[in-house]
Short mmCIF file of C-alpha atoms in Angstrom, two decimals:
data_model
loop_
_atom_site.label_atom_id
_atom_site.label_comp_id
_atom_site.label_asym_id
_atom_site.label_seq_id
_atom_site.Cartn_x
_atom_site.Cartn_y
_atom_site.Cartn_z
CA MET A 283 155.60 84.28 2.73
CA ALA A 284 156.07 85.63 6.27
CA ARG A 285 158.53 88.27 5.06
CA GLU A 286 156.14 89.33 2.30
CA TRP A 287 153.34 89.67 4.87
CA GLN A 288 155.60 91.74 7.15
CA LYS A 289 156.56 94.01 4.25
CA LEU A 290 152.90 94.43 3.35
CA SER A 291 152.00 95.18 6.96
CA MET A 292 154.79 97.77 7.20
CA LYS A 293 153.64 99.39 3.96
CA GLN A 294 150.09 99.52 5.30
CA TRP A 295 151.32 101.03 8.58
CA VAL A 296 153.40 103.68 6.80
CA SER A 297 150.51 104.44 4.47
CA ARG A 298 148.10 104.88 7.38
CA GLN A 299 150.54 107.06 9.33
CA TRP A 300 151.09 109.28 6.30
CA ARG A 301 147.34 109.49 5.73
CA ASN A 302 146.79 110.40 9.39
CA ALA A 303 149.47 113.11 9.20
CA ARG A 304 147.78 114.68 6.18
CA GLU A 305 144.43 114.58 7.96
CA VAL A 306 145.89 116.29 11.04
CA LEU A 307 147.52 118.95 8.90
CA ARG A 308 144.31 119.57 6.97
CA TRP A 309 141.87 119.73 9.87
CA ARG A 310 143.99 120.81 12.86
CA GLY A 311 146.92 122.73 11.39
CA ALA A 312 150.71 122.62 11.52
CA ARG A 313 150.96 123.31 15.28
CA TYR A 314 149.01 120.18 16.19
CA LEU A 315 150.93 118.15 13.60
CA LEU A 316 154.22 119.15 15.23
CA ILE A 317 152.97 118.34 18.74
CA LEU A 318 151.59 114.97 17.73
CA GLY A 319 154.69 114.22 15.67
CA PHE A 320 156.89 114.96 18.69
CA ARG A 321 154.76 112.63 20.80
CA GLU A 322 155.19 109.86 18.22
CA ILE A 323 158.96 110.33 18.22
CA LEU A 324 158.99 109.77 21.99
CA ARG A 325 156.68 106.75 21.82
CA PRO A 326 159.50 104.15 22.28
CA ILE A 327 160.36 105.83 25.62
CA LEU A 328 157.16 107.37 26.91
CA TYR A 329 153.68 108.29 25.74
CA TRP A 330 150.97 110.53 27.11
CA HIS A 331 147.31 111.47 26.68
CA VAL A 332 145.35 114.50 27.83
CA TRP A 333 141.55 114.40 27.70
CA TYR A 334 138.66 116.61 28.65
CA ILE A 335 135.77 114.60 30.12
CA PHE A 336 132.38 115.93 29.04
CA ASP A 337 128.86 115.21 30.25
CA ARG A 338 125.70 115.50 28.16
CA ASP A 339 122.53 115.81 30.25
CA LEU A 340 119.83 114.00 28.29
CA ARG A 341 117.10 115.46 30.48
CA GLN A 342 117.60 118.73 28.64
CA GLN A 343 116.34 119.33 25.12
CA LEU A 344 118.46 117.48 22.59
CA PRO A 345 119.95 119.41 19.66
CA GLU A 346 119.31 118.77 16.01
CA PRO A 347 122.23 117.61 13.84
CA ASP A 348 124.30 120.32 12.13
CA ALA A 349 124.44 118.44 8.81
CA ARG A 350 122.74 120.15 5.89
CA GLU A 351 122.57 116.96 3.85
CA ASN A 352 120.25 114.06 4.55
CA PHE A 353 122.00 111.31 6.46
CA GLU A 354 120.38 108.33 8.14
CA SER A 355 121.63 106.83 11.39
CA ARG A 356 120.82 103.38 12.79
CA ILE A 357 121.73 101.72 16.06
CA TYR A 358 122.88 98.10 16.16
CA SER A 359 123.61 95.62 18.93
CA GLY A 360 124.16 91.89 19.20
CA LYS A 361 126.62 89.47 17.62
CA ASN A 362 125.53 90.08 14.01
CA ALA A 363 125.62 93.87 14.25
CA LEU A 364 128.63 94.39 11.97
CA GLU A 365 127.12 92.30 9.20
CA ASN A 366 123.66 93.82 9.60
CA ALA A 367 125.16 97.31 9.47
CA GLY A 368 126.94 96.53 6.21
CA LEU A 369 130.37 97.34 7.66
CA VAL A 370 132.21 94.14 6.77
CA ASN A 371 132.75 95.03 3.10
CA SER A 372 132.31 98.80 3.31
CA CYS A 373 134.83 101.64 3.07
CA LEU A 374 134.91 101.62 6.89
CA ALA A 375 135.93 97.96 7.15
CA GLU A 376 139.64 98.64 7.75
CA TYR A 377 138.78 101.04 10.58
CA ILE A 378 136.57 98.64 12.55
CA PRO A 379 138.42 97.60 15.77
CA ALA A 380 139.48 93.99 16.20
CA ASP A 381 137.62 93.76 19.52
CA SER A 382 134.28 94.79 18.04
CA SER A 383 132.73 91.37 18.70
CA SER A 384 133.62 91.48 22.41
CA ARG A 385 132.18 94.99 22.64
CA LEU A 386 128.88 93.81 21.22
CA GLU A 387 128.85 90.74 23.45
CA ARG A 388 129.04 92.88 26.59
CA GLY A 389 126.04 94.91 25.42
CA ASP A 390 127.62 97.94 23.76
CA ALA A 391 125.65 99.71 21.04
CA LEU A 392 126.98 100.70 17.62
CA ALA A 393 125.67 103.75 15.75
CA VAL A 394 126.22 103.91 11.99
CA THR A 395 125.49 106.90 9.76
CA TYR A 396 124.79 106.34 6.07
CA ALA A 397 125.03 108.48 2.97
CA GLY A 398 122.45 106.64 0.91
CA THR A 399 123.40 103.00 1.51
CA GLU A 400 127.08 103.66 2.20
CA PRO A 401 128.24 103.63 5.85
CA VAL A 402 130.32 106.78 6.39
CA GLY A 403 130.63 107.13 10.17
CA VAL A 404 130.40 105.07 13.35
CA SER A 405 130.26 105.62 17.09
CA TRP A 406 130.12 103.28 20.10
CA MET A 407 128.37 103.44 23.45
CA THR A 408 128.83 101.28 26.55
CA PHE A 409 126.49 100.97 29.51
CA SER A 410 128.75 99.09 31.93
CA SER A 411 131.94 99.86 33.81
CA GLY A 412 135.27 98.51 32.63
CA LEU A 413 135.83 100.24 29.29
CA GLU A 414 139.52 101.15 29.17
CA LEU A 415 140.47 104.75 28.53
CA ALA A 416 144.20 103.99 28.32
CA PHE A 417 147.06 102.41 30.28
CA GLY A 418 144.73 100.37 32.50
CA ALA A 419 142.48 103.26 33.52
CA ALA A 420 138.88 102.02 33.14
CA TRP A 421 135.64 103.98 33.19
CA LYS A 422 133.42 103.83 36.27
CA ILE A 423 129.81 104.10 35.10
CA GLN A 424 127.06 104.82 37.57
CA ARG A 425 123.37 104.08 37.25
CA GLY A 426 121.70 106.15 34.55
CA GLU A 427 125.00 106.82 32.76
CA ALA A 428 126.65 105.64 29.56
CA VAL A 429 129.94 106.41 27.82
CA GLN A 430 130.15 107.28 24.14
CA TYR A 431 133.51 106.41 22.60
CA ASP A 432 135.47 105.67 19.41
CA ALA A 433 133.54 107.90 17.05
CA PHE A 434 134.98 107.82 13.54
CA VAL A 435 134.05 109.45 10.22
CA HIS A 436 135.60 108.26 6.99
CA PRO A 437 138.14 110.84 5.74
CA ARG A 438 136.20 111.27 2.49
CA TRP A 439 133.14 112.44 4.45
CA ARG A 440 134.72 114.76 6.98
CA GLY A 441 133.48 118.31 6.92
CA HIS A 442 129.82 117.24 6.52
CA ALA A 443 128.95 117.44 10.24
CA ILE A 444 128.47 113.68 10.42
CA GLN A 445 129.82 113.64 13.97
CA SER A 446 126.81 115.67 15.09
CA VAL A 447 124.50 113.19 13.33
CA LEU A 448 126.13 110.30 15.19
CA ASN A 449 125.93 112.13 18.51
CA VAL A 450 122.23 112.94 18.26
CA ALA A 451 121.41 109.36 17.22
CA MET A 452 123.31 108.03 20.23
CA TYR A 453 121.69 110.52 22.62
CA ARG A 454 118.19 109.55 21.50
CA TYR A 455 118.95 105.85 21.77
CA ALA A 456 120.45 106.27 25.25
CA ARG A 457 117.54 108.36 26.49
CA ASP A 458 115.05 105.80 25.18
CA HIS A 459 116.92 103.18 27.26
CA GLY A 460 116.71 105.07 30.55
CA ILE A 461 120.05 106.92 30.39
CA ASP A 462 120.19 110.48 31.79
CA HIS A 463 123.87 111.30 31.25
CA VAL A 464 126.27 110.45 28.44
CA LEU A 465 129.96 110.85 29.22
CA ALA A 466 132.73 111.18 26.66
CA SER A 467 136.46 111.83 26.54
CA VAL A 468 137.86 114.24 23.95
CA SER A 469 141.57 114.64 23.36
CA VAL A 470 142.88 118.17 23.85
CA PHE A 471 144.43 117.77 20.40
CA ASN A 472 141.06 117.11 18.71
CA SER A 473 140.11 120.67 17.84
CA GLN A 474 137.04 119.71 15.77
CA SER A 475 135.40 117.64 18.50
CA LEU A 476 136.24 120.28 21.12
CA ALA A 477 134.62 122.95 18.97
CA LEU A 478 131.51 120.79 18.62
CA ALA A 479 131.39 120.20 22.39
CA LYS A 480 131.67 123.94 23.02
CA ARG A 481 128.96 124.74 20.49
CA ARG A 482 126.68 122.14 22.07
CA LYS A 483 127.45 123.58 25.54
CA LYS A 484 128.48 120.26 27.03
CA SER A 485 129.57 120.37 30.67
CA LYS A 486 133.27 119.70 31.20
CA LEU A 487 133.61 117.53 34.30
CA MET A 488 137.36 117.11 34.50
CA THR A 489 140.70 116.97 32.72
CA VAL A 490 142.63 113.69 32.73
CA PHE A 491 146.36 113.32 32.09
CA LEU A 492 147.96 109.89 31.69
CA LEU A 493 151.64 109.23 31.04
CA ARG A 494 153.33 105.86 30.67
CA VAL A 495 157.08 105.25 30.77
CA ARG A 496 157.93 102.15 28.78
CA GLY A 497 160.41 99.58 29.99
CA ILE A 498 159.52 100.01 33.65
CA ASN A 499 155.82 100.16 32.67
CA TRP A 500 155.19 103.01 35.11
CA VAL A 501 152.04 105.06 34.68
CA PHE A 502 151.34 108.50 36.11
CA ALA A 503 147.74 109.69 36.39
CA LYS A 504 146.53 113.18 37.22
CA ALA A 505 143.08 114.73 37.08
CA GLY A 506 141.85 118.28 37.40
CA GLY A 507 138.33 119.40 38.28
CA ALA A 508 137.47 116.15 40.08
CA ARG A 509 139.24 113.21 41.68
CA PHE A 510 140.56 110.66 39.21
CA GLU A 511 138.86 107.85 41.14
CA SER A 512 135.47 109.55 40.88
CA ARG A 513 135.13 108.52 37.23
CA PHE A 514 137.60 105.66 36.84
CA LEU A 515 137.71 102.31 38.57
CA LYS A 516 141.26 102.60 39.85
CA SER A 517 144.35 104.68 39.45
CA PRO A 518 146.75 103.08 36.98
CA ARG A 519 149.73 104.34 39.00
CA LYS A 520 152.31 101.57 39.41
#
């Protein structure tokens, strides 16, 4: 039974990796696929991330979503949020993180966008420090700030501007709860989200580079545009 489960898990992992590769090729092109593929090859030895950190000033006029179709977004919080949002048995169920319950317990909010009654996209927002970016580097959130993270749109619904629908829903919710600035990290390899950030004229605060060497568990952190410690609790350098 254990071997059968391991085989099934491996098949699921291979299937997801292949699906991800096709998505990267479709939406970002062959150049990004090669770069990300090279990074995956090096994963047993070392791994790295490069992010742009953006700031959305909610005191300015908020944009309208880019979607031409009618989508509805709702915000959920509390221990029953996943069930109330209809995510448990939806097409998004396999993409919901295992730590979702702990996120909700610490007060994070979950935005869900629906096409009719079907959940098609999600995004998270936290209002307290401690959310990990990667490799032990955790966000430092000041008063009047929040961090939007882990936005995801089901592959079947990409290309419908659902990300913009999620963003606007989160901005309005945050503003209604006394938040003036929403921070977010966007990978330099995520061309769609970067294009959306540019179109929305978000302010880029800094660039963050993190590299971890496995085995010795050594992490190198570098930031451009601002000090690393200005936005993160501590340097993960070991």
